[in-house]
PDB file of C-alpha atoms in Angstrom:
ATOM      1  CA  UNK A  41     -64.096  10.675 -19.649  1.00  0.00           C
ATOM      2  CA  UNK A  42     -62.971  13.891 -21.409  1.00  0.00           C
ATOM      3  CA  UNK A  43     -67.026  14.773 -21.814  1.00  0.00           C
ATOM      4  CA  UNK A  44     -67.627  14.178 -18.330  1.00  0.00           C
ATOM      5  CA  UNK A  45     -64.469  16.396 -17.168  1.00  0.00           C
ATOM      6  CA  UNK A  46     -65.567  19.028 -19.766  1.00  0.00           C
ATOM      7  CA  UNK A  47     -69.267  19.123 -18.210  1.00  0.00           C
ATOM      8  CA  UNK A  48     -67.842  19.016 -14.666  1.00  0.00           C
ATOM      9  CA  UNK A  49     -65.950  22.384 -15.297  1.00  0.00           C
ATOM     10  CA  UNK A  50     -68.456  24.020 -16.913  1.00  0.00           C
ATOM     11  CA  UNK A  51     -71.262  23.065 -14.245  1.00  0.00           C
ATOM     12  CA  UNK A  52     -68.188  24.806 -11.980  1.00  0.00           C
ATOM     13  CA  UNK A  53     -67.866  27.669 -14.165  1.00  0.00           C
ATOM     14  CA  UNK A  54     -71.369  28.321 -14.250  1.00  0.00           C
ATOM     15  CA  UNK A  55     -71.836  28.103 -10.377  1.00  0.00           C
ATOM     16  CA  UNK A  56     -68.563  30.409 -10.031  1.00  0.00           C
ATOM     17  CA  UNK A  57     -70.431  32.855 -12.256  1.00  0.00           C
ATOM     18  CA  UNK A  58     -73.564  32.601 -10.899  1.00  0.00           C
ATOM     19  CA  UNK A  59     -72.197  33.079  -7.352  1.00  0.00           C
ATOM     20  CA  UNK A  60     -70.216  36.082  -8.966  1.00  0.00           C
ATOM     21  CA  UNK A  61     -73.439  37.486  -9.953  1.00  0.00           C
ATOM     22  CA  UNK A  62     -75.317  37.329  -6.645  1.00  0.00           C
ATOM     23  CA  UNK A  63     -72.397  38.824  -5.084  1.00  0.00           C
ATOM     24  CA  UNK A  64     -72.367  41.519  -7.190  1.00  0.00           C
ATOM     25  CA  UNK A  65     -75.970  42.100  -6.796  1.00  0.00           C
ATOM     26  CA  UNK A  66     -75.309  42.473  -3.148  1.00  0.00           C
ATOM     27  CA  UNK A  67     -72.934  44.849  -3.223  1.00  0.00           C
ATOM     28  CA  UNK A  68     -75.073  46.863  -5.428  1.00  0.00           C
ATOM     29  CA  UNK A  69     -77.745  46.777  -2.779  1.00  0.00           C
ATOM     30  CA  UNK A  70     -75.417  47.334   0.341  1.00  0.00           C
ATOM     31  CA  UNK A  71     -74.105  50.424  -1.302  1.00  0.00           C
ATOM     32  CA  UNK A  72     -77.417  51.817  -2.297  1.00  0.00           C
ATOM     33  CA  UNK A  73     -78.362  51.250   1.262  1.00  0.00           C
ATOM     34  CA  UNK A  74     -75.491  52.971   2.840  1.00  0.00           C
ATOM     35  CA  UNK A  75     -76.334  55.863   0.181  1.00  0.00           C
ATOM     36  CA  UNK A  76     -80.098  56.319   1.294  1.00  0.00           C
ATOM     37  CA  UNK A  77     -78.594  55.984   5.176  1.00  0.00           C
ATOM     38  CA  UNK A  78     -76.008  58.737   4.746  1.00  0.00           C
ATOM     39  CA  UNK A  79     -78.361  61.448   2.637  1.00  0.00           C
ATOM     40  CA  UNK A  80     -81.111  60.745   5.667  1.00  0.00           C
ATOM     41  CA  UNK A  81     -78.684  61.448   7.477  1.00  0.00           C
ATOM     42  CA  UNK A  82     -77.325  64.526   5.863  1.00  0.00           C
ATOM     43  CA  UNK A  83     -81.101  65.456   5.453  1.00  0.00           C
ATOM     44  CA  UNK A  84     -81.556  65.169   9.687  1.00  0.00           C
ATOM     45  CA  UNK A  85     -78.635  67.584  10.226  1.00  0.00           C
ATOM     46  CA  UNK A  86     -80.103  69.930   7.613  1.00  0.00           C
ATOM     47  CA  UNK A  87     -83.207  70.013   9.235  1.00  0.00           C
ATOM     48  CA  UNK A  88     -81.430  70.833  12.590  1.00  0.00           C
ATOM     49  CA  UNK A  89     -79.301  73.585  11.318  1.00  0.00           C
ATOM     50  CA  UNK A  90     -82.045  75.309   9.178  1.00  0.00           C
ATOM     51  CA  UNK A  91     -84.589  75.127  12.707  1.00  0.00           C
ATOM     52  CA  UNK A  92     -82.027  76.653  14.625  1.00  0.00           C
ATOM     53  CA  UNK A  93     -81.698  79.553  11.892  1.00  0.00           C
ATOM     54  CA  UNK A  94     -84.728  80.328  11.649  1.00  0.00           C
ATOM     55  CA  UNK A  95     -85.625  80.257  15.382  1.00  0.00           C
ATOM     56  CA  UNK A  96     -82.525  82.596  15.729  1.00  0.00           C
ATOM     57  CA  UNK A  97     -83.642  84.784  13.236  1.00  0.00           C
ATOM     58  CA  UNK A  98     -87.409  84.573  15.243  1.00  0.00           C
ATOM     59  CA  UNK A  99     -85.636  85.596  18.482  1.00  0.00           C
ATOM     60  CA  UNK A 100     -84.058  88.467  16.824  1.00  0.00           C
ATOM     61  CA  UNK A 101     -87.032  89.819  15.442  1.00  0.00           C
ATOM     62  CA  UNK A 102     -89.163  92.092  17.113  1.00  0.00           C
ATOM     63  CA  UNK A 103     -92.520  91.218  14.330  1.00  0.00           C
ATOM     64  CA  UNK A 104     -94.630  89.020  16.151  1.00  0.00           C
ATOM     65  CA  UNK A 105     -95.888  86.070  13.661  1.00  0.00           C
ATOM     66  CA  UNK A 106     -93.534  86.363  10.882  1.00  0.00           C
ATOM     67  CA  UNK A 107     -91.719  82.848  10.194  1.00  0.00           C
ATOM     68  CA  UNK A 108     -89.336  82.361   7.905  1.00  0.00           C
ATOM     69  CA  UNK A 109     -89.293  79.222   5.648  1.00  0.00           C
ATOM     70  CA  UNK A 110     -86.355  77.622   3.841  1.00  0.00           C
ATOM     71  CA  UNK A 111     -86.898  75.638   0.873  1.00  0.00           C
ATOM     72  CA  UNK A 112     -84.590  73.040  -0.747  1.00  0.00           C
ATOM     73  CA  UNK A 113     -83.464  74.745  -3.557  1.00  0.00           C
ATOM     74  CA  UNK A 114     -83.782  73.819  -7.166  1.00  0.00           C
ATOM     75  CA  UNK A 115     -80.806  71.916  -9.113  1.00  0.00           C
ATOM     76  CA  UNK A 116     -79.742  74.931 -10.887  1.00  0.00           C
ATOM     77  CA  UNK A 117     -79.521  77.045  -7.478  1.00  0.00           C
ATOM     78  CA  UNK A 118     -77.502  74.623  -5.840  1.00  0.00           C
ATOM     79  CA  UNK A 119     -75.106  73.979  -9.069  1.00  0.00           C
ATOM     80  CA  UNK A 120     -74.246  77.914  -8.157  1.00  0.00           C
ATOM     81  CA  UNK A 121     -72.734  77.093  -5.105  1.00  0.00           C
ATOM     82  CA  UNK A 122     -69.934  75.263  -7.071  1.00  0.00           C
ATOM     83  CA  UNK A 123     -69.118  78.792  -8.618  1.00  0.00           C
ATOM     84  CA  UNK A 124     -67.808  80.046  -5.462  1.00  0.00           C
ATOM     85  CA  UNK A 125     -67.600  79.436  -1.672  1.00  0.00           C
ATOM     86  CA  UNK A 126     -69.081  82.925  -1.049  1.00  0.00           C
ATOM     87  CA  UNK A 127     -72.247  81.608  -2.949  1.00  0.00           C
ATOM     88  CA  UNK A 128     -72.611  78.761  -0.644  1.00  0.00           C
ATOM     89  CA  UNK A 129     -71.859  80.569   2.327  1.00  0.00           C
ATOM     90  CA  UNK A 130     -74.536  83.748   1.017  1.00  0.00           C
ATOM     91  CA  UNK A 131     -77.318  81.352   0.841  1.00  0.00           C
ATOM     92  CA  UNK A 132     -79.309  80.225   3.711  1.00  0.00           C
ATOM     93  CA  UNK A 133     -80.108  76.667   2.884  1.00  0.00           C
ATOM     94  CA  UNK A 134     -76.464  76.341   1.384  1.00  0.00           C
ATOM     95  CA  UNK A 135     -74.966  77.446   4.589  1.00  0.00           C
ATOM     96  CA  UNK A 136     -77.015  75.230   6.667  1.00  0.00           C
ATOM     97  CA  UNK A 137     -76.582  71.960   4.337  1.00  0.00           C
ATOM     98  CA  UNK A 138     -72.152  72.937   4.560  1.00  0.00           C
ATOM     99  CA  UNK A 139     -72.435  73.144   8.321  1.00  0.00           C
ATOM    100  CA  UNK A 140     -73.950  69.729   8.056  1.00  0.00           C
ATOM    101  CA  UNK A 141     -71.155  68.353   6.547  1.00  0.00           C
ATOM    102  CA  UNK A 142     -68.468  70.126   8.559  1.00  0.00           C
ATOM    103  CA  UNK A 143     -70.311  67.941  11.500  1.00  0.00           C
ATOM    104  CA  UNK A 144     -70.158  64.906   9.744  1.00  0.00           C
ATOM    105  CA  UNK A 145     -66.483  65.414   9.558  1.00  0.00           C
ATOM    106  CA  UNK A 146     -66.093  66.939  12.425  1.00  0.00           C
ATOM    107  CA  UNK A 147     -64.955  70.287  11.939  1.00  0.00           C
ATOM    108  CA  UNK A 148     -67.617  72.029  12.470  1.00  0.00           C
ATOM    109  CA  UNK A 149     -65.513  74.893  15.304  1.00  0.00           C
ATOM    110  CA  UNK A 150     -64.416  76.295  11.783  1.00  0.00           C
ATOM    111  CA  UNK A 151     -67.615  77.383  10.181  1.00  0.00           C
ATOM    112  CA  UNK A 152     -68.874  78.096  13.791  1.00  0.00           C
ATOM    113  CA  UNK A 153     -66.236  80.770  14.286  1.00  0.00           C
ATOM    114  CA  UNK A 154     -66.291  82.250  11.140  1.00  0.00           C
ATOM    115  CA  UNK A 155     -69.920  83.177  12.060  1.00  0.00           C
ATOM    116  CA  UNK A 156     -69.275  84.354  15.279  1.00  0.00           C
ATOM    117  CA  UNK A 157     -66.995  86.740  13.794  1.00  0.00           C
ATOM    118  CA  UNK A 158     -68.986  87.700  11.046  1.00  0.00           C
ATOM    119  CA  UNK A 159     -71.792  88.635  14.059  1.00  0.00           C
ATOM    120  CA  UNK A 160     -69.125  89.902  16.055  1.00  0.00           C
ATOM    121  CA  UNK A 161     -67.704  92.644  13.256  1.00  0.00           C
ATOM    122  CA  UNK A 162     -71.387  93.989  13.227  1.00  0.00           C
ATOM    123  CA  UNK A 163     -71.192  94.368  17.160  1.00  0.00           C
ATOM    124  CA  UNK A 164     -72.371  98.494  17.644  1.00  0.00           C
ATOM    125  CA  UNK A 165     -71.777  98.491  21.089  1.00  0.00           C
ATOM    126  CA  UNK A 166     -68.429  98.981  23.051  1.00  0.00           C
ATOM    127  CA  UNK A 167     -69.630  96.907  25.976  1.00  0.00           C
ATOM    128  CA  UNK A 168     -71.091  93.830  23.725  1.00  0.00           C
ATOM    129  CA  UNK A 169     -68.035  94.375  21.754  1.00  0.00           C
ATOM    130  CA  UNK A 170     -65.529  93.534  24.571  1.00  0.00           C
ATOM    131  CA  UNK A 171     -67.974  90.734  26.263  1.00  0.00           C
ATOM    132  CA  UNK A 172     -68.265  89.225  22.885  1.00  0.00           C
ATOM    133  CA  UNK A 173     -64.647  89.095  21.910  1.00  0.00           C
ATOM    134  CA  UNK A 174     -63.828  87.131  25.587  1.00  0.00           C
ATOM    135  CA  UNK A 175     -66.509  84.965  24.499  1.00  0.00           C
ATOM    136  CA  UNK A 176     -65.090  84.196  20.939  1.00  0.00           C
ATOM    137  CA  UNK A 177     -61.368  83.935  22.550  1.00  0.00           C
ATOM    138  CA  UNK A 178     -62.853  81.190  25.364  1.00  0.00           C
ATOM    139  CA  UNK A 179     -64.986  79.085  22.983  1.00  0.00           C
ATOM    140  CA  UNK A 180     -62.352  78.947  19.767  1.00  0.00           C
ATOM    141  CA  UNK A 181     -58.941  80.302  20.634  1.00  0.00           C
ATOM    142  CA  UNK A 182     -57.190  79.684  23.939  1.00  0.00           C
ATOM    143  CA  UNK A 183     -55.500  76.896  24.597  1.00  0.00           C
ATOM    144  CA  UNK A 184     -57.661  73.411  25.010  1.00  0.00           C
ATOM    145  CA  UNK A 185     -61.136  75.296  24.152  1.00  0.00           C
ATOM    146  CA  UNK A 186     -64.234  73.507  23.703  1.00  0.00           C
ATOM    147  CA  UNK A 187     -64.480  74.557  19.951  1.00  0.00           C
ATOM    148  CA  UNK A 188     -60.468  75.377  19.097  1.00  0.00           C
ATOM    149  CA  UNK A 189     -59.643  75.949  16.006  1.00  0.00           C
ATOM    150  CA  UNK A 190     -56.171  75.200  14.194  1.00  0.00           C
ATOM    151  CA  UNK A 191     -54.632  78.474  14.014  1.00  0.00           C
ATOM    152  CA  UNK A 192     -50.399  79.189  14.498  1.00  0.00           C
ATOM    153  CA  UNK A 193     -48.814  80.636  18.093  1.00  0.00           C
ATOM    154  CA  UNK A 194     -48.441  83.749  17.260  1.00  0.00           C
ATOM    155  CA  UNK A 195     -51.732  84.413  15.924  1.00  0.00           C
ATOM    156  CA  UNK A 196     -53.048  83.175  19.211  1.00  0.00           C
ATOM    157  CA  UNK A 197     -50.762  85.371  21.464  1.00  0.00           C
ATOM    158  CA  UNK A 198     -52.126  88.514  18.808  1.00  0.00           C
ATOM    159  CA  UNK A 199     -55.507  88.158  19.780  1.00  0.00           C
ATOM    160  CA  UNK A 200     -55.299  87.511  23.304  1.00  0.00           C
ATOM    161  CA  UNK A 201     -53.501  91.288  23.344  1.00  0.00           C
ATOM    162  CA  UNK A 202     -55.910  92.556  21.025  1.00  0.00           C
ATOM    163  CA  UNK A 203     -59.062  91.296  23.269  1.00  0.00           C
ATOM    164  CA  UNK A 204     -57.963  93.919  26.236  1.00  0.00           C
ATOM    165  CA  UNK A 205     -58.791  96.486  23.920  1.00  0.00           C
ATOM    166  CA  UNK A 206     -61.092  95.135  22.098  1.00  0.00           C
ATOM    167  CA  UNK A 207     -61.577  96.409  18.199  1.00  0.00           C
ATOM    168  CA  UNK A 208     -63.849  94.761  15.286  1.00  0.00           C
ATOM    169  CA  UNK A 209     -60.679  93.503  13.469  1.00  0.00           C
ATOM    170  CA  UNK A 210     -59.634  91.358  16.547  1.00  0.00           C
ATOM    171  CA  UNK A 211     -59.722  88.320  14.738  1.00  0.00           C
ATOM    172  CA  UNK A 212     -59.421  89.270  11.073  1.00  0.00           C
ATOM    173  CA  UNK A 213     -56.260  87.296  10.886  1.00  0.00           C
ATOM    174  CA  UNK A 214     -57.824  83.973  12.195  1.00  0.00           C
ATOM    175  CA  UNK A 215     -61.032  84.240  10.211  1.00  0.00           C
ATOM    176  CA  UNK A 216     -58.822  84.543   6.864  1.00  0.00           C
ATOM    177  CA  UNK A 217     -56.719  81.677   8.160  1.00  0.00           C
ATOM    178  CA  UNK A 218     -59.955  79.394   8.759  1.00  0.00           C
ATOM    179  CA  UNK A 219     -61.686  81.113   5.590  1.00  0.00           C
ATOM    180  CA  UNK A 220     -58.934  79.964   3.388  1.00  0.00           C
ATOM    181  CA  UNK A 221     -58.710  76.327   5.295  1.00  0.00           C
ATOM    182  CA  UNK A 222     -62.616  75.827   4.559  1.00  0.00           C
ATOM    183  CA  UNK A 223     -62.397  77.392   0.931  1.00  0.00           C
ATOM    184  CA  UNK A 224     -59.413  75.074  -0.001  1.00  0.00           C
ATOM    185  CA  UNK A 225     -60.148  72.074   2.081  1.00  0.00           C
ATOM    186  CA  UNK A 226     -63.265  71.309   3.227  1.00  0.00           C
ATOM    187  CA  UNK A 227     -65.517  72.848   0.391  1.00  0.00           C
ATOM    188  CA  UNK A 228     -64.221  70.799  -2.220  1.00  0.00           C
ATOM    189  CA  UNK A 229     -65.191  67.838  -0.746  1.00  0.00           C
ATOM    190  CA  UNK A 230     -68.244  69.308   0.395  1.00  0.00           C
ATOM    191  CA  UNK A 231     -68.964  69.620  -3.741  1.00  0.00           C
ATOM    192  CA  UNK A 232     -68.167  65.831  -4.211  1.00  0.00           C
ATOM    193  CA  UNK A 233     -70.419  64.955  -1.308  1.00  0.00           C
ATOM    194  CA  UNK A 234     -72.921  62.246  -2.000  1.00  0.00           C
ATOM    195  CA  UNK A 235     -75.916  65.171  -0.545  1.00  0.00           C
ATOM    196  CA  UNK A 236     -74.669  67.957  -2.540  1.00  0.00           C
ATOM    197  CA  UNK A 237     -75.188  65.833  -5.937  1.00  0.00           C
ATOM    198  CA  UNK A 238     -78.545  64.761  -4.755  1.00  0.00           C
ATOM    199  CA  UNK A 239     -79.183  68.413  -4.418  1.00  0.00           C
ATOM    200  CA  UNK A 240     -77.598  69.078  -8.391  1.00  0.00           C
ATOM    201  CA  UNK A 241     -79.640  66.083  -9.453  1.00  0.00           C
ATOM    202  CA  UNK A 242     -82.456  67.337 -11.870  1.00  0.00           C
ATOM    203  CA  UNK A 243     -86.608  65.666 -11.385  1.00  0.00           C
ATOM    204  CA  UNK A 244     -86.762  63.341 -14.405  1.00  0.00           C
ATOM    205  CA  UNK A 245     -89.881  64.440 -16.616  1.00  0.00           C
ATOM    206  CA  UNK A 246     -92.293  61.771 -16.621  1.00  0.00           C
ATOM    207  CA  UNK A 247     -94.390  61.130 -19.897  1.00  0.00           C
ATOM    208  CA  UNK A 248     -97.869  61.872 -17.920  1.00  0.00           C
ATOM    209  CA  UNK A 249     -95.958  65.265 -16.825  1.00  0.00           C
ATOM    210  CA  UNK A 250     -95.183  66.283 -20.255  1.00  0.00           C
ATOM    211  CA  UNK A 251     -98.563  65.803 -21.441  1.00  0.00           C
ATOM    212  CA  UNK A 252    -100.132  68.101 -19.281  1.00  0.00           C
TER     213      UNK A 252
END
């Protein structure tokens, strides 16, 4: 009776543990999944942001038949990004792949205004100056705007007396504020983003590659 209980449990045991194992399995293959789904998807954003660059950057240009192409940069390229938010923000692709990720968390108002401030500082005109500053206060500052970003009261009320007479350090305060929100917040995740190590990842050598 004892040999028959004894094989019983292990026949048990050895169904638990192969059940275990299939599970396991599963998971592995559910998470690898939801890894491929979320780069693609990372990789469909990228493709959107660096389009609309480069057709803004076609727009701007008065050359006829000069396109610009951005390529995905090698491992050691991206790995400099990690050395400093300005490097990311400097470099094209890098710019393009954080605004990605700011819309998959969806923040995206605060890279958006930083750029439209960084355009709007190299405003020459008066005129543009004033019209762009109304523009910048509508879409990201006053109260309930489409794109508003998380800034205090008085920084607010500042700006919309500083828009009448419109200067290029308007919103100097807010883009330091948002600056230093992205540079301690949403950057470091950005660098433990599932996309940003594929981008670190170095193209194993294969043997027939190393013998040519």
């Amino acid at each position: 009776m004892q040999s028959a209980l004894f094989l019983a449990l292990e026949h048990n045991s050895g169904r638990m543990e192969r059940g275990g194992r299939r599970r396991s399995e599963a998971e592995e293959v559910e998470k690898g999944r939801m890894k491929r789904t979320i780069i693609k998807d990372w990789k469909t954003r990228l493709s959107y942001f660096l389009q609309n660059s480069s057709n803004s950057t076609k727009m701007k240009s008065k050359k006829v038949g000069k396109h610009r192409t951005y390529f995905r940069p090698s491992p050691e390229e991206a790995q400099l990004w990690s050395e400093a938010f300005d490097e990311l923000l400097a470099n094209k692709y890098g710019l393009a792949a954080f605004r990605a990720f700011l819309k998959s968390e969806f923040c995206e108002e605060n890279i958006e205004f930083w750029l439209a401030c960084e355009d709007f500082k190299k405003t020459k005109s008066p005129q543009k100056l004033t019209s762009k500053a109304k523009k910048i206060y509508n879409d990201f500052i006053e109260k309930e705007a489409p794109k508003e970003i998380n800034i205090d009261f008085q920084t607010k009320n500042m700006i919309a007396q500083n828009i009448q007479e419109a200067t290029h350090t308007c919103f100097s305060a807010a883009q330091k504020r948002v600056y230093s929100l992205m540079e301690n917040n949403s950057y470091p995740r950005f660098l433990e983003s599932e996309f940003y190590q594929e981008l670190c990842k170095k193209t194993p050598i294969t043997r027939a590659a190393q013998g040519t």
